[in-house]
Amino acid sequence: MGVTSEQVTRVLNAVPKGLLIGGTWISTEKTVPVEDPSTGEVIAEVADASTAQGIAALDAAVTAAADWAATDPRERGEILRRAFELLIERAEDIALLMTLEMGKPLAEARGEVSYGAEFFRWFSEEAVRIAGRYSVAPTGGTRLLTMKQPVGPVYAITPWNFPLAMGTRKIGPSLAAGCTVVIKPAAQTPLTTLALAAVLIEAGLPDGVVNVMTTSRSGDVSAPIISDPRLRKLTFTGSTGVGQRLIEQSAKQVLKMSMELGGNAPFVVFADADLDKAVDGAMLAKMRNIGEACTAANRFIVHESLAAEFSQRLAERMGAMIIGRGIEDGVQVGPLVDNAAVEKVTELVTDAIGHGAQLLIGGQALDGPGHFYPPTVLTGVPTSAKMFREEIFGPVAPISTFSFDDEGIAMANDTEYGLVAYAFTQDLTRALTVAERLETGMVGINQGIVSNPAAPFGGVKASGLGREGGSEGIEEYLETKYVGIKL
Ligand code: NAP
């Protein structure tokens, strides 16, 4: 049975719609509408923060900072652990909320709840493992003590494509490290972050430790926070263009920052690949989140001996996917987030065809309501096509071919981005050689998904700075202090 309208109403009504500042929900006269991308209908209105309210949120985070930093690590961890359990208990409601505001199919939204909640469990375990070092100076006498301390108040900016996981991936390590937070979700998907904040409060988080700001003016409201000397850390996930602007703004006060930016993942299928595994991997790497993922395979680079069969099998699988509203039973492909996304994908596909690519399936936006674009496979895509350089962020698989390993690797590395790459081969030596030569922060070998809370997620080149998750994740929220002790 599909989702009922009563369930939708209950889940939407349960979400607080105000700003969370210092433990109080504050409503504003002006509001920001939230649309369901599968219908274009407004499903909720949330508060629209002013620049003064942005600074008030930072005030609250600053006020709460010392007490939170001094809270026992075990207690910080247990609050995160309780929040993890509450997220799992409420998984169905949170998944539905995400599907309503973002469009992803319910099955994928459920997957994101498990993945997103896991960051709280992982960092609840990391909170009690923050350690320093003690050593004797090489020349003797002096002792060297290093300690880790919370960096201080954090400003977190998250995108719309993974509304829960991008929040927990930043809030989890902040809280574990002893940092307080102001979080600003994307205006298109604020509801999941508001529901997440309510869960944290229920889990026992003290007032002011996490503050939530929703706004229609992200730039105007963020700039004064970023230039406020009391802020100590900026963590951003979003496009490379906005990230670059934020890096410039952060330079003035030499802000510690983490930047999870855009991607242009190559998916390389070598001549000896297991084709079943490669097609399964391609389905995941391309179609997860309707292709709206920074880790989405953006360029399929397939050995010429396998290209025809790979393309045909991928087209069959993608062409058989069920398109529709994410809340309906069995739907596998939801809408894109907005009309601009449909226009961008349409432009890239038209450009590739203009450069000589052949269309196997899809290739035409669907009629509304909603912002639907069908799974699309293109073969013979030349490297001169725009989609070879730009993030597609939609369900389009462009396939190009190569003849020699060196050529395939060079094509894979021919991008300013460096988030993730996928490689399919059955040869261990080739797999390791390729993993070493790919210029990315992450590599998936014979698998089409790499995200894992226990692993360091992040990119090189224009894909960003810093890592989220793994034991590296908490380091981004800690400063190292060295104390020299003369005996
Ligand atoms: P975006 O336009 O860069 O927006 C990301 C966030 O930044 C949103 O909260 C947005 O708020 C805010 N923002 C926009 N302009 C701002 C400004 N001048 N000052 C402060 N904040 C500002 O990106 P998006 O379209 O939401 O997300 C898609 C991008 O995120 C893709 O490039 C994708 O690759 C990347 N991404 C990367 C990762 C990763 O881990 N590397 C993960 C997921 C997504 P408003 O929307 O309210 O303006």
XYZ file of C-alpha atoms and ligand atoms in Angstrom:
535
model
C 0.000 0.000 0.000
C 1.293 3.460 -0.893
C 1.541 6.424 1.419
C -1.809 7.883 2.531
C -2.632 11.594 2.558
C -3.162 11.304 6.345
C 0.430 10.118 6.730
C 1.677 13.009 4.603
C -0.283 15.548 6.657
C 0.842 14.042 9.975
C 4.515 13.996 8.976
C 4.457 17.558 7.601
C 2.576 18.902 10.631
C 5.014 17.311 13.070
C 8.003 19.290 11.759
C 8.833 22.539 13.579
C 8.898 25.362 11.017
C 10.753 28.066 12.960
C 14.384 28.998 13.467
C 16.035 27.132 16.318
C 18.072 29.653 18.302
C 19.347 28.892 21.789
C 16.826 26.076 22.262
C 13.793 28.188 21.276
C 11.813 27.855 18.061
C 11.276 31.301 16.584
C 8.811 32.066 13.809
C 9.259 34.928 11.356
C 6.730 37.080 9.559
C 8.177 36.281 6.135
C 8.421 32.613 5.251
C 10.082 30.417 2.637
C 7.856 28.029 0.669
C 8.938 24.389 0.336
C 7.805 22.596 -2.830
C 7.283 18.944 -3.627
C 9.324 18.583 -6.851
C 7.091 15.777 -8.069
C 4.003 18.036 -8.137
C 5.329 21.583 -7.912
C 2.925 22.156 -4.986
C 3.912 24.063 -1.861
C 3.870 21.601 1.048
C 5.104 23.827 3.877
C 6.332 27.293 4.797
C 9.377 27.707 7.027
C 10.878 30.722 8.760
C 12.978 33.120 6.707
C 15.914 34.298 8.845
C 17.227 37.845 8.626
C 20.927 38.657 8.900
C 20.314 39.726 12.531
C 18.766 36.343 13.265
C 21.770 34.650 11.669
C 24.028 36.497 14.100
C 21.628 35.639 16.958
C 22.085 31.959 16.066
C 25.858 32.422 16.200
C 25.477 34.250 19.563
C 23.649 31.183 20.890
C 26.349 28.818 19.602
C 29.069 30.996 21.163
C 27.221 31.169 24.511
C 26.855 27.381 24.634
C 30.415 26.644 23.447
C 32.382 26.514 26.715
C 29.911 24.284 28.564
C 29.566 21.917 25.641
C 33.349 21.654 25.231
C 33.570 20.830 28.947
C 30.808 18.209 28.804
C 32.200 14.718 29.382
C 32.978 12.954 26.104
C 30.860 10.006 27.214
C 27.848 12.265 27.704
C 28.355 13.911 24.308
C 28.596 10.450 22.771
C 25.476 9.227 24.531
C 23.378 12.112 23.266
C 24.538 11.276 19.733
C 23.772 7.605 20.334
C 20.238 8.438 21.544
C 19.730 10.634 18.494
C 20.885 7.722 16.291
C 18.315 5.442 17.942
C 15.529 8.010 17.561
C 16.343 8.444 13.873
C 16.116 4.692 13.341
C 12.837 4.524 15.313
C 11.404 7.353 13.188
C 12.965 6.149 9.931
C 9.670 5.858 8.068
C 8.533 9.397 8.915
C 11.905 10.971 8.164
C 12.180 9.074 4.885
C 8.726 10.262 3.871
C 9.619 13.846 4.742
C 12.752 13.654 2.595
C 10.838 12.181 -0.333
C 8.240 14.936 -0.067
C 10.682 17.824 -0.102
C 13.394 16.396 -2.358
C 11.683 13.825 -4.574
C 13.892 10.751 -4.150
C 12.004 7.426 -4.107
C 11.000 6.243 -0.636
C 13.280 3.195 -0.794
C 16.252 5.506 -1.353
C 15.100 7.883 1.371
C 14.978 4.928 3.792
C 18.523 4.069 2.739
C 19.586 7.636 3.463
C 18.076 7.472 6.957
C 20.200 4.383 7.724
C 23.297 5.974 6.188
C 22.705 9.391 7.756
C 21.885 8.042 11.219
C 25.035 5.938 11.127
C 27.156 9.122 11.318
C 25.665 9.750 14.759
C 26.456 6.191 15.891
C 29.965 6.369 14.421
C 30.757 9.724 16.016
C 29.170 8.698 19.328
C 31.958 6.101 19.379
C 34.615 8.604 18.270
C 33.711 11.110 21.023
C 35.453 8.968 23.650
C 38.549 8.248 21.542
C 39.966 11.782 21.213
C 43.546 11.428 22.323
C 46.845 13.294 22.448
C 50.510 12.276 22.648
C 53.387 12.485 25.085
C 57.001 12.145 24.016
C 60.553 13.023 24.931
C 62.220 15.687 22.763
C 65.020 14.167 20.641
C 67.543 16.283 22.547
C 66.171 15.065 25.904
C 65.021 17.191 28.800
C 61.902 18.759 27.360
C 58.723 16.694 27.214
C 56.327 17.213 24.314
C 52.643 16.998 25.126
C 50.031 17.322 22.402
C 46.348 17.661 23.132
C 43.241 17.904 20.960
C 40.679 20.592 21.652
C 37.384 21.506 19.977
C 37.965 24.128 17.314
C 35.009 26.230 18.509
C 31.688 27.327 17.003
C 30.962 25.798 13.592
C 28.873 27.099 10.699
C 27.552 24.236 8.564
C 25.961 24.798 5.143
C 24.308 21.796 3.487
C 22.860 21.053 0.022
C 19.441 19.719 -0.968
C 20.444 16.371 -2.470
C 21.046 14.398 0.758
C 19.044 16.456 3.251
C 19.664 14.162 6.235
C 23.104 12.665 5.680
C 24.826 15.940 4.813
C 23.558 17.315 8.143
C 24.505 14.336 10.322
C 27.927 14.118 8.638
C 28.675 17.626 9.924
C 26.707 17.732 13.194
C 27.948 14.284 14.324
C 31.675 15.081 14.390
C 31.066 18.649 15.643
C 29.180 17.434 18.690
C 31.573 14.556 19.314
C 34.535 16.945 19.247
C 32.819 19.382 21.628
C 31.876 22.089 19.112
C 28.580 23.967 18.937
C 26.900 24.484 15.569
C 24.777 26.785 13.455
C 23.412 24.825 10.519
C 21.848 26.269 7.382
C 20.109 23.754 5.124
C 19.341 24.524 1.469
C 16.136 26.568 1.100
C 14.703 23.789 -1.092
C 14.935 21.095 1.620
C 14.824 22.628 5.107
C 12.263 20.241 6.639
C 14.575 17.267 7.186
C 17.123 19.433 9.043
C 14.363 20.893 11.226
C 13.132 17.375 12.036
C 16.721 16.347 12.774
C 17.120 19.252 15.203
C 13.916 18.184 16.985
C 15.387 14.686 17.350
C 18.593 16.091 18.858
C 16.597 18.110 21.391
C 14.626 15.004 22.310
C 17.910 13.132 22.717
C 18.888 15.631 25.424
C 21.076 18.138 23.566
C 21.458 21.304 25.686
C 20.088 24.620 24.392
C 22.248 26.475 21.893
C 24.498 23.534 21.005
C 22.786 23.137 17.622
C 20.984 26.105 16.074
C 19.102 25.967 12.782
C 18.671 28.790 10.359
C 16.431 28.590 7.327
C 16.537 31.485 4.922
C 15.769 32.563 1.380
C 18.911 34.745 1.364
C 21.720 32.304 1.989
C 24.491 34.642 0.813
C 23.352 37.725 2.740
C 22.725 35.803 5.937
C 25.910 33.716 5.754
C 28.446 36.456 4.982
C 28.218 38.221 8.388
C 28.463 34.880 10.200
C 31.540 33.871 8.209
C 33.261 37.203 8.874
C 32.437 37.166 12.606
C 35.680 36.498 14.525
C 33.832 34.295 17.039
C 33.179 31.693 14.336
C 36.037 29.166 14.203
C 35.044 26.710 11.500
C 33.097 26.614 8.251
C 31.963 23.298 6.843
C 30.262 23.378 3.469
C 28.822 20.834 1.060
C 27.631 22.147 -2.263
C 28.782 23.344 -5.643
C 32.371 24.256 -6.390
C 31.376 27.793 -7.452
C 29.729 28.619 -4.123
C 32.544 26.831 -2.258
C 35.133 29.030 -3.946
C 33.215 32.143 -2.907
C 33.056 30.913 0.681
C 36.795 30.147 0.703
C 37.430 33.756 -0.342
C 35.138 35.041 2.407
C 36.866 32.805 4.963
C 40.338 34.024 4.069
C 39.915 37.251 6.003
C 39.870 35.558 9.372
C 41.809 32.453 8.287
C 38.872 30.254 9.127
C 39.422 26.523 9.451
C 37.275 24.948 6.752
C 36.040 21.757 5.146
C 34.734 21.908 1.593
C 32.846 19.011 0.026
C 32.312 20.290 -3.503
C 31.295 19.103 -6.939
C 32.373 15.950 -8.735
C 32.759 14.519 -12.219
C 33.271 10.839 -11.453
C 34.744 8.594 -14.142
C 33.481 5.007 -14.252
C 36.171 2.994 -16.010
C 35.439 -0.513 -17.273
C 38.641 -2.355 -18.209
C 38.852 -5.110 -20.830
C 38.926 -7.891 -18.207
C 35.981 -6.578 -16.141
C 33.180 -8.856 -14.974
C 30.388 -7.317 -17.043
C 27.580 -8.331 -14.656
C 29.334 -6.557 -11.807
C 30.128 -3.554 -13.985
C 26.496 -3.114 -15.036
C 25.269 -3.567 -11.434
C 27.861 -1.032 -10.287
C 26.889 1.372 -13.058
C 23.231 1.243 -12.005
C 24.181 2.230 -8.474
C 26.793 4.805 -9.404
C 24.508 6.451 -11.954
C 20.969 6.026 -10.687
C 21.388 6.458 -6.921
C 19.502 9.613 -5.968
C 18.260 10.050 -9.579
C 21.833 10.888 -10.551
C 21.760 13.926 -8.242
C 24.823 12.938 -6.233
C 28.307 14.422 -6.133
C 29.530 10.821 -6.375
C 27.362 10.028 -9.425
C 29.202 8.424 -12.341
C 29.396 11.343 -14.764
C 31.492 9.718 -17.521
C 31.477 6.031 -18.466
C 34.854 5.185 -19.975
C 34.581 1.651 -21.316
C 37.147 -0.520 -23.084
C 36.257 -0.734 -26.773
C 35.932 -4.547 -26.621
C 33.067 -4.328 -24.077
C 31.454 -1.035 -24.985
C 28.631 -2.347 -27.196
C 27.465 -5.000 -24.740
C 27.895 -2.771 -21.699
C 25.908 0.034 -23.356
C 23.106 -2.255 -24.426
C 22.778 -3.910 -21.012
C 22.894 -0.585 -19.176
C 20.263 0.861 -21.518
C 17.989 -2.158 -20.886
C 18.306 -1.835 -17.119
C 17.917 1.948 -17.030
C 15.083 1.886 -19.555
C 13.104 -0.573 -17.399
C 13.125 1.679 -14.318
C 9.777 2.918 -13.027
C 9.457 6.713 -13.057
C 7.018 8.532 -10.800
C 6.356 10.283 -7.499
C 8.767 8.974 -4.922
C 5.952 8.212 -2.471
C 4.305 5.743 -4.842
C 4.957 2.012 -4.529
C 7.709 0.614 -6.705
C 8.928 3.948 -8.081
C 12.683 3.902 -8.801
C 13.203 7.273 -10.489
C 11.743 10.406 -8.924
C 11.735 13.969 -10.267
C 14.755 16.246 -10.480
C 14.822 18.922 -7.826
C 13.508 21.788 -9.961
C 12.934 23.010 -13.461
C 16.395 24.542 -13.722
C 17.839 21.041 -13.197
C 15.689 19.662 -16.049
C 16.815 22.508 -18.317
C 20.482 21.907 -17.461
C 20.231 18.171 -18.230
C 18.338 18.899 -21.465
C 21.033 21.346 -22.542
C 23.853 18.876 -21.836
C 22.119 16.048 -23.733
C 21.391 18.313 -26.732
C 25.010 19.457 -26.732
C 26.341 15.861 -26.641
C 24.094 14.829 -29.551
C 25.254 17.916 -31.419
C 28.822 16.674 -30.915
C 27.977 13.318 -32.490
C 26.782 11.177 -29.548
C 24.068 8.569 -30.246
C 20.980 8.311 -28.087
C 20.104 4.767 -26.963
C 17.212 5.595 -24.619
C 15.535 8.643 -23.058
C 16.720 12.078 -24.065
C 13.537 14.093 -23.641
C 12.134 15.749 -20.503
C 8.708 14.439 -19.489
C 5.591 16.583 -19.290
C 4.661 18.013 -15.886
C 3.439 18.350 -13.282
C 6.775 17.771 -11.592
C 10.319 17.985 -12.921
C 10.846 14.597 -14.519
C 13.664 13.553 -16.828
C 13.866 9.894 -17.916
C 16.911 7.617 -17.645
C 19.041 8.339 -20.696
C 21.985 6.511 -22.254
C 24.282 8.088 -24.853
C 27.081 6.259 -26.657
C 30.054 7.530 -28.608
C 30.224 10.676 -26.491
C 33.323 12.648 -27.518
C 35.452 14.335 -24.865
C 34.555 17.673 -26.480
C 30.942 17.340 -25.240
C 30.077 19.654 -22.338
C 28.932 16.759 -20.168
C 32.477 15.417 -20.193
C 33.494 18.513 -18.165
C 30.332 19.496 -16.251
C 28.362 17.751 -13.525
C 25.201 16.319 -15.118
C 23.281 15.865 -11.837
C 20.604 13.793 -13.541
C 19.889 10.261 -14.833
C 22.076 10.473 -17.928
C 24.843 7.964 -18.704
C 27.325 9.139 -21.368
C 29.552 6.337 -22.664
C 32.949 6.867 -24.307
C 35.536 4.242 -25.231
C 39.278 3.675 -24.852
C 41.794 1.216 -26.319
C 44.687 1.082 -23.817
C 44.821 1.351 -20.017
C 46.944 4.502 -20.131
C 44.404 6.145 -22.394
C 41.493 5.173 -20.111
C 43.275 6.499 -17.033
C 44.236 9.727 -18.806
C 40.598 10.235 -19.844
C 39.465 9.571 -16.264
C 41.894 12.164 -14.905
C 41.060 14.746 -17.558
C 38.907 16.918 -15.283
C 39.357 19.709 -12.782
C 37.384 17.592 -10.266
C 38.711 14.772 -8.103
C 36.052 13.397 -5.779
C 35.615 9.734 -6.677
C 36.392 7.307 -9.493
C 35.090 3.800 -10.127
C 37.158 1.090 -11.801
C 36.098 -2.406 -12.835
C 38.744 -5.083 -13.417
C 39.395 -8.606 -12.166
C 43.141 -8.164 -12.088
C 44.542 -7.222 -8.679
C 47.677 -5.572 -10.028
C 45.681 -3.493 -12.489
C 43.187 -2.550 -9.760
C 45.883 -1.300 -7.396
C 47.869 0.450 -10.134
C 44.752 2.218 -11.334
C 43.695 3.150 -7.772
C 47.116 4.734 -7.271
C 46.993 6.662 -10.549
C 43.458 8.034 -10.351
C 43.512 11.649 -9.134
C 40.586 11.446 -6.731
C 40.006 11.357 -2.990
C 38.088 8.068 -3.260
C 38.131 5.051 -5.564
C 35.540 2.294 -5.836
C 37.005 -0.968 -7.179
C 34.320 -3.279 -8.571
C 31.685 -1.356 -6.647
C 29.444 1.515 -7.629
C 29.123 3.131 -4.216
C 31.838 4.222 -1.810
C 29.990 6.233 0.863
C 30.511 4.720 4.292
C 30.482 6.519 7.653
C 33.579 4.581 8.711
C 35.590 5.830 5.712
C 37.064 9.270 4.981
C 34.800 10.886 2.381
C 36.181 13.784 0.374
C 37.892 14.994 -2.742
C 41.032 16.506 -4.200
C 41.478 19.254 -6.832
C 38.280 21.330 -7.291
C 36.253 18.730 -5.351
C 37.283 20.122 -2.025
C 39.283 20.166 1.170
C 39.054 17.896 4.185
C 37.365 14.584 4.918
C 34.066 13.595 6.499
C 33.589 10.280 8.295
C 36.157 7.707 9.361
C 38.670 8.549 12.054
C 39.706 11.530 9.909
C 36.237 13.078 10.218
C 36.539 14.245 13.808
C 39.999 15.748 13.231
C 38.373 18.454 11.103
C 36.691 19.758 14.272
C 39.730 19.546 16.540
C 42.784 21.752 16.951
C 46.110 20.306 18.023
C 47.814 22.125 20.878
C 51.407 21.372 21.771
C 52.727 22.040 25.267
C 56.492 21.979 25.838
C 57.414 20.979 29.391
C 60.906 21.621 30.767
C 61.748 19.021 33.371
P 24.817 25.004 -3.955
O 23.977 25.809 -4.832
O 26.267 25.292 -3.890
O 24.170 25.124 -2.503
C 24.684 24.445 -1.394
C 24.341 25.223 -0.141
O 24.978 26.484 -0.177
C 22.859 25.502 0.042
O 22.545 25.451 1.406
C 22.735 26.922 -0.472
O 21.628 27.587 0.085
C 24.024 27.509 0.034
N 24.476 28.699 -0.658
C 24.296 29.052 -1.950
N 24.899 30.240 -2.181
C 25.449 30.637 -1.013
C 26.224 31.767 -0.599
N 26.555 32.755 -1.450
N 26.636 31.847 0.683
C 26.341 30.867 1.553
N 25.608 29.774 1.239
C 25.197 29.654 -0.035
O 24.745 23.460 -4.273
P 23.436 22.578 -4.448
O 22.904 22.833 -5.805
O 22.524 22.743 -3.287
O 24.049 21.115 -4.325
C 24.580 20.450 -5.399
C 26.092 20.527 -5.369
O 26.582 19.982 -4.155
C 26.711 19.697 -6.469
O 27.766 20.393 -7.053
C 27.233 18.472 -5.727
O 28.304 17.839 -6.361
C 27.625 19.063 -4.414
N 27.675 18.027 -3.384
C 28.901 17.647 -2.926
C 29.007 16.659 -1.979
C 30.345 16.227 -1.487
O 30.394 15.619 -0.435
N 31.443 16.524 -2.181
C 27.853 16.052 -1.472
C 26.610 16.460 -1.947
C 26.549 17.473 -2.906
P 20.347 27.957 -0.799
O 20.117 26.778 -1.697
O 19.289 28.147 0.193
O 20.736 29.190 -1.539
